[in-house]
Amino acid sequence: MKKILVIGAGGQIGTELVLELSNRFGKDSVIASDIKDDSPELLKDHKYVKLNVLDKEGLNDLVEKESVTDIYLLAALLSATAENQPKFAWELNMDGLFNVLDLAKEEKIKKVFWPSSIAVFGPSTPKDKTPQQTVMEPTTVYGISKQAGEQWCAYYHNKYGVDVRSIRYPGLISYSSLPGGGTTDYAVDIFYHAKEYGKYTSFLDKDTALPMMYMEDAIRATIELMEAPESNIKVRTSYNLSGVSFTPKQLAEAIKQHIPDFGIDYAPDYRQAIAASWPSSIDDQVAKNDWGWEKRYDLNKIVSVMLEKVNPTLLF
Ligand code: SER
């Protein structure tokens, strides 16, 4: 029987992933875990276990006790936060991954999902329609950890036959739970401010285009990748995935279609340099070919849903 453990279930992706995995496979097949004492509000009626992914023994015990088969490892420090705590970011992002990969190597679990990011790319990478295989010289702590992690995933697959699958997520846009510590977070914050105050100050410059994706697409991609036949998975580092690409200015224009008086100004901070080092759009042909990936949300659809659904009390 399938038994899924989601590590980092309190985060932006984890919360929605637990909900969707429960829909698909039944609540009894999913265990949510995070480092916090209490389960996130949205997961109140789901099984929740407090877990620090760096506690290898605790993780092993849980996996054995619950007969876990699949792990989705989402606990990590994101790009902006990692710049302020480089050593800890490296430890969490890498040792957490090793703890999970080792469980698969020891055949205690069957399958691993681990998220990579557009942050694996750097200033020397071709910026537009960045290909699956290209120059990768990341300049952030987060990007370095994701790049190394991708190589370790491929290594564990090639050397030990570990079934680990991965996606290079773009910036993710969602309303159920807040993002924490990323460079692309502006594209979520802006909706809360638009709805509550009718204006927003962007920490990225107006013309900085970044690859983004609506969460529903990202969750569907994640589960489709994990459920695809093993023989379809040809990339064991991580798959490029593309949703939409836009600049803060273009996003503001799209919001103005709904809130004509919406005002935006720009006060770029240290996150601008991170954003400037990343691609502006992604070529995901390989994911399309290998496991049939297709996005569903364009910018206008994202903006309509977000303005309708964000609940400003979550942030303010
Ligand atoms: N959204 C992430 C970040 O900004 C990218 O993976 O850090």
PDB file of C-alpha atoms in Angstrom, residues 161-312:
ATOM      1  CA  GLY A 161      19.093   2.584  -8.426  1.00  0.00           C
ATOM      2  CA  VAL A 162      17.230   5.084  -6.239  1.00  0.00           C
ATOM      3  CA  ASP A 163      13.961   6.249  -7.839  1.00  0.00           C
ATOM      4  CA  VAL A 164      14.282   9.966  -7.164  1.00  0.00           C
ATOM      5  CA  ARG A 165      12.411  12.485  -9.305  1.00  0.00           C
ATOM      6  CA  SER A 166      12.698  16.230  -9.400  1.00  0.00           C
ATOM      7  CA  ILE A 167      11.391  19.454 -10.929  1.00  0.00           C
ATOM      8  CA  ARG A 168      13.105  22.828 -11.243  1.00  0.00           C
ATOM      9  CA  TYR A 169      10.216  24.891  -9.919  1.00  0.00           C
ATOM     10  CA  PRO A 170       9.787  28.433 -11.141  1.00  0.00           C
ATOM     11  CA  GLY A 171       8.372  31.027  -8.713  1.00  0.00           C
ATOM     12  CA  LEU A 172       5.093  29.639  -7.398  1.00  0.00           C
ATOM     13  CA  ILE A 173       1.917  31.668  -6.994  1.00  0.00           C
ATOM     14  CA  SER A 174      -0.776  30.533  -4.577  1.00  0.00           C
ATOM     15  CA  TYR A 175      -3.337  31.809  -2.083  1.00  0.00           C
ATOM     16  CA  SER A 176      -3.772  28.996   0.466  1.00  0.00           C
ATOM     17  CA  SER A 177      -0.492  29.409   2.284  1.00  0.00           C
ATOM     18  CA  LEU A 178       2.188  32.068   2.150  1.00  0.00           C
ATOM     19  CA  PRO A 179       5.605  31.660   0.584  1.00  0.00           C
ATOM     20  CA  GLY A 180       8.565  32.186   2.889  1.00  0.00           C
ATOM     21  CA  GLY A 181      11.883  33.706   2.011  1.00  0.00           C
ATOM     22  CA  GLY A 182      12.002  33.492  -1.776  1.00  0.00           C
ATOM     23  CA  THR A 183      12.969  36.028  -4.423  1.00  0.00           C
ATOM     24  CA  THR A 184       9.775  35.384  -6.355  1.00  0.00           C
ATOM     25  CA  ASP A 185       7.551  36.080  -3.309  1.00  0.00           C
ATOM     26  CA  TYR A 186       6.713  39.559  -4.645  1.00  0.00           C
ATOM     27  CA  ALA A 187       4.376  37.903  -7.155  1.00  0.00           C
ATOM     28  CA  VAL A 188       2.282  36.591  -4.260  1.00  0.00           C
ATOM     29  CA  ASP A 189       2.580  39.594  -1.890  1.00  0.00           C
ATOM     30  CA  ILE A 190       1.364  41.940  -4.595  1.00  0.00           C
ATOM     31  CA  PHE A 191      -2.130  40.375  -4.596  1.00  0.00           C
ATOM     32  CA  TYR A 192      -2.589  40.819  -0.839  1.00  0.00           C
ATOM     33  CA  HIS A 193      -1.524  44.461  -1.050  1.00  0.00           C
ATOM     34  CA  ALA A 194      -3.624  45.075  -4.159  1.00  0.00           C
ATOM     35  CA  LYS A 195      -6.724  43.743  -2.426  1.00  0.00           C
ATOM     36  CA  GLU A 196      -6.125  45.370   0.960  1.00  0.00           C
ATOM     37  CA  TYR A 197      -4.496  48.710   0.035  1.00  0.00           C
ATOM     38  CA  GLY A 198      -4.745  49.092  -3.737  1.00  0.00           C
ATOM     39  CA  LYS A 199      -0.992  49.613  -4.009  1.00  0.00           C
ATOM     40  CA  TYR A 200       2.302  47.773  -3.712  1.00  0.00           C
ATOM     41  CA  THR A 201       6.029  48.481  -3.475  1.00  0.00           C
ATOM     42  CA  SER A 202       7.949  45.840  -5.389  1.00  0.00           C
ATOM     43  CA  PHE A 203      11.328  44.681  -4.133  1.00  0.00           C
ATOM     44  CA  LEU A 204      12.236  43.760  -7.712  1.00  0.00           C
ATOM     45  CA  ASP A 205      12.754  46.213 -10.530  1.00  0.00           C
ATOM     46  CA  LYS A 206       9.897  46.792 -12.967  1.00  0.00           C
ATOM     47  CA  ASP A 207      11.504  45.044 -15.939  1.00  0.00           C
ATOM     48  CA  THR A 208      12.830  41.915 -14.226  1.00  0.00           C
ATOM     49  CA  ALA A 209      11.155  38.992 -15.986  1.00  0.00           C
ATOM     50  CA  LEU A 210      11.095  35.690 -14.087  1.00  0.00           C
ATOM     51  CA  PRO A 211       9.586  32.271 -14.766  1.00  0.00           C
ATOM     52  CA  MET A 212       6.477  31.731 -12.622  1.00  0.00           C
ATOM     53  CA  MET A 213       3.726  29.166 -12.244  1.00  0.00           C
ATOM     54  CA  TYR A 214       0.329  28.839 -10.596  1.00  0.00           C
ATOM     55  CA  MET A 215       0.401  26.393  -7.686  1.00  0.00           C
ATOM     56  CA  GLU A 216      -2.317  24.133  -9.058  1.00  0.00           C
ATOM     57  CA  ASP A 217      -0.154  23.528 -12.139  1.00  0.00           C
ATOM     58  CA  ALA A 218       2.913  22.909  -9.962  1.00  0.00           C
ATOM     59  CA  ILE A 219       1.127  20.387  -7.744  1.00  0.00           C
ATOM     60  CA  ARG A 220      -0.333  18.585 -10.743  1.00  0.00           C
ATOM     61  CA  ALA A 221       3.121  18.481 -12.367  1.00  0.00           C
ATOM     62  CA  THR A 222       4.646  17.080  -9.194  1.00  0.00           C
ATOM     63  CA  ILE A 223       2.141  14.251  -8.858  1.00  0.00           C
ATOM     64  CA  GLU A 224       2.159  13.520 -12.606  1.00  0.00           C
ATOM     65  CA  LEU A 225       5.937  13.213 -12.506  1.00  0.00           C
ATOM     66  CA  MET A 226       5.808  10.939  -9.460  1.00  0.00           C
ATOM     67  CA  GLU A 227       3.105   8.726 -10.944  1.00  0.00           C
ATOM     68  CA  ALA A 228       4.650   8.464 -14.438  1.00  0.00           C
ATOM     69  CA  PRO A 229       6.058   5.037 -15.389  1.00  0.00           C
ATOM     70  CA  GLU A 230       9.654   4.742 -14.255  1.00  0.00           C
ATOM     71  CA  SER A 231      10.858   4.127 -17.818  1.00  0.00           C
ATOM     72  CA  ASN A 232       9.555   7.570 -18.895  1.00  0.00           C
ATOM     73  CA  ILE A 233      11.798   9.372 -16.451  1.00  0.00           C
ATOM     74  CA  LYS A 234      14.947  10.017 -18.426  1.00  0.00           C
ATOM     75  CA  VAL A 235      16.217  13.006 -16.460  1.00  0.00           C
ATOM     76  CA  ARG A 236      17.458  12.143 -12.979  1.00  0.00           C
ATOM     77  CA  THR A 237      18.932  15.522 -12.140  1.00  0.00           C
ATOM     78  CA  SER A 238      15.784  17.657 -12.413  1.00  0.00           C
ATOM     79  CA  TYR A 239      13.250  18.660 -15.077  1.00  0.00           C
ATOM     80  CA  ASN A 240      12.848  22.192 -16.425  1.00  0.00           C
ATOM     81  CA  LEU A 241       9.232  23.272 -16.047  1.00  0.00           C
ATOM     82  CA  SER A 242       7.645  26.351 -17.552  1.00  0.00           C
ATOM     83  CA  GLY A 243       4.437  28.144 -16.679  1.00  0.00           C
ATOM     84  CA  VAL A 244       4.372  31.865 -17.455  1.00  0.00           C
ATOM     85  CA  SER A 245       6.996  34.607 -17.524  1.00  0.00           C
ATOM     86  CA  PHE A 246       6.326  38.204 -16.604  1.00  0.00           C
ATOM     87  CA  THR A 247       7.884  41.322 -15.090  1.00  0.00           C
ATOM     88  CA  PRO A 248       6.527  43.190 -12.035  1.00  0.00           C
ATOM     89  CA  LYS A 249       5.305  45.872 -14.452  1.00  0.00           C
ATOM     90  CA  GLN A 250       3.392  43.359 -16.573  1.00  0.00           C
ATOM     91  CA  LEU A 251       1.881  41.803 -13.464  1.00  0.00           C
ATOM     92  CA  ALA A 252       0.776  45.243 -12.248  1.00  0.00           C
ATOM     93  CA  GLU A 253      -0.825  45.932 -15.644  1.00  0.00           C
ATOM     94  CA  ALA A 254      -2.758  42.676 -15.430  1.00  0.00           C
ATOM     95  CA  ILE A 255      -3.947  43.571 -11.900  1.00  0.00           C
ATOM     96  CA  LYS A 256      -5.082  46.996 -13.169  1.00  0.00           C
ATOM     97  CA  GLN A 257      -7.519  45.242 -15.493  1.00  0.00           C
ATOM     98  CA  HIS A 258      -9.372  44.290 -12.307  1.00  0.00           C
ATOM     99  CA  ILE A 259      -8.423  47.199 -10.007  1.00  0.00           C
ATOM    100  CA  PRO A 260      -8.028  50.225 -12.292  1.00  0.00           C
ATOM    101  CA  ASP A 261      -6.586  52.447  -9.519  1.00  0.00           C
ATOM    102  CA  PHE A 262      -3.944  49.936  -8.491  1.00  0.00           C
ATOM    103  CA  GLY A 263      -0.608  51.684  -7.980  1.00  0.00           C
ATOM    104  CA  ILE A 264       2.878  50.184  -7.960  1.00  0.00           C
ATOM    105  CA  ASP A 265       6.284  51.604  -7.194  1.00  0.00           C
ATOM    106  CA  TYR A 266       9.677  49.975  -7.121  1.00  0.00           C
ATOM    107  CA  ALA A 267      12.307  49.786  -4.377  1.00  0.00           C
ATOM    108  CA  PRO A 268      14.669  46.994  -5.430  1.00  0.00           C
ATOM    109  CA  ASP A 269      16.657  45.468  -2.564  1.00  0.00           C
ATOM    110  CA  TYR A 270      19.247  42.673  -2.351  1.00  0.00           C
ATOM    111  CA  ARG A 271      16.802  40.269  -3.973  1.00  0.00           C
ATOM    112  CA  GLN A 272      17.103  42.175  -7.257  1.00  0.00           C
ATOM    113  CA  ALA A 273      20.631  40.805  -7.759  1.00  0.00           C
ATOM    114  CA  ILE A 274      19.361  37.267  -7.153  1.00  0.00           C
ATOM    115  CA  ALA A 275      16.517  37.730  -9.645  1.00  0.00           C
ATOM    116  CA  ALA A 276      18.883  39.259 -12.206  1.00  0.00           C
ATOM    117  CA  SER A 277      21.043  36.125 -12.084  1.00  0.00           C
ATOM    118  CA  TRP A 278      18.117  33.839 -12.986  1.00  0.00           C
ATOM    119  CA  PRO A 279      16.511  33.010 -16.359  1.00  0.00           C
ATOM    120  CA  SER A 280      13.579  35.047 -17.615  1.00  0.00           C
ATOM    121  CA  SER A 281      11.898  32.068 -19.273  1.00  0.00           C
ATOM    122  CA  ILE A 282      12.341  28.297 -19.398  1.00  0.00           C
ATOM    123  CA  ASP A 283      12.226  25.683 -22.154  1.00  0.00           C
ATOM    124  CA  ASP A 284      10.418  22.612 -20.820  1.00  0.00           C
ATOM    125  CA  GLN A 285      10.203  20.517 -23.989  1.00  0.00           C
ATOM    126  CA  VAL A 286      11.951  17.583 -22.313  1.00  0.00           C
ATOM    127  CA  ALA A 287       9.312  17.349 -19.544  1.00  0.00           C
ATOM    128  CA  LYS A 288       6.600  17.575 -22.225  1.00  0.00           C
ATOM    129  CA  ASN A 289       8.182  14.749 -24.203  1.00  0.00           C
ATOM    130  CA  ASP A 290       9.034  12.451 -21.291  1.00  0.00           C
ATOM    131  CA  TRP A 291       5.903  12.587 -19.141  1.00  0.00           C
ATOM    132  CA  GLY A 292       3.424  14.713 -21.041  1.00  0.00           C
ATOM    133  CA  TRP A 293       3.616  17.915 -19.000  1.00  0.00           C
ATOM    134  CA  GLU A 294       1.281  20.731 -20.090  1.00  0.00           C
ATOM    135  CA  LYS A 295       0.548  23.942 -18.154  1.00  0.00           C
ATOM    136  CA  ARG A 296      -3.022  25.208 -17.748  1.00  0.00           C
ATOM    137  CA  TYR A 297      -2.751  28.669 -16.197  1.00  0.00           C
ATOM    138  CA  ASP A 298      -1.668  31.799 -18.097  1.00  0.00           C
ATOM    139  CA  LEU A 299      -1.109  35.212 -16.519  1.00  0.00           C
ATOM    140  CA  ASN A 300      -4.682  36.490 -16.852  1.00  0.00           C
ATOM    141  CA  LYS A 301      -6.139  33.335 -15.358  1.00  0.00           C
ATOM    142  CA  ILE A 302      -3.682  33.492 -12.441  1.00  0.00           C
ATOM    143  CA  VAL A 303      -4.512  37.134 -11.744  1.00  0.00           C
ATOM    144  CA  SER A 304      -8.284  36.509 -11.790  1.00  0.00           C
ATOM    145  CA  VAL A 305      -8.089  33.572  -9.395  1.00  0.00           C
ATOM    146  CA  MET A 306      -5.620  35.239  -7.056  1.00  0.00           C
ATOM    147  CA  LEU A 307      -7.604  38.474  -6.744  1.00  0.00           C
ATOM    148  CA  GLU A 308     -10.738  36.496  -6.087  1.00  0.00           C
ATOM    149  CA  LYS A 309      -9.229  34.073  -3.576  1.00  0.00           C
ATOM    150  CA  VAL A 310      -6.495  35.785  -1.535  1.00  0.00           C
ATOM    151  CA  ASN A 311      -7.574  36.505   1.991  1.00  0.00           C
ATOM    152  CA  PRO A 312      -5.650  39.535   3.274  1.00  0.00           C
TER     153      PRO A 312
END
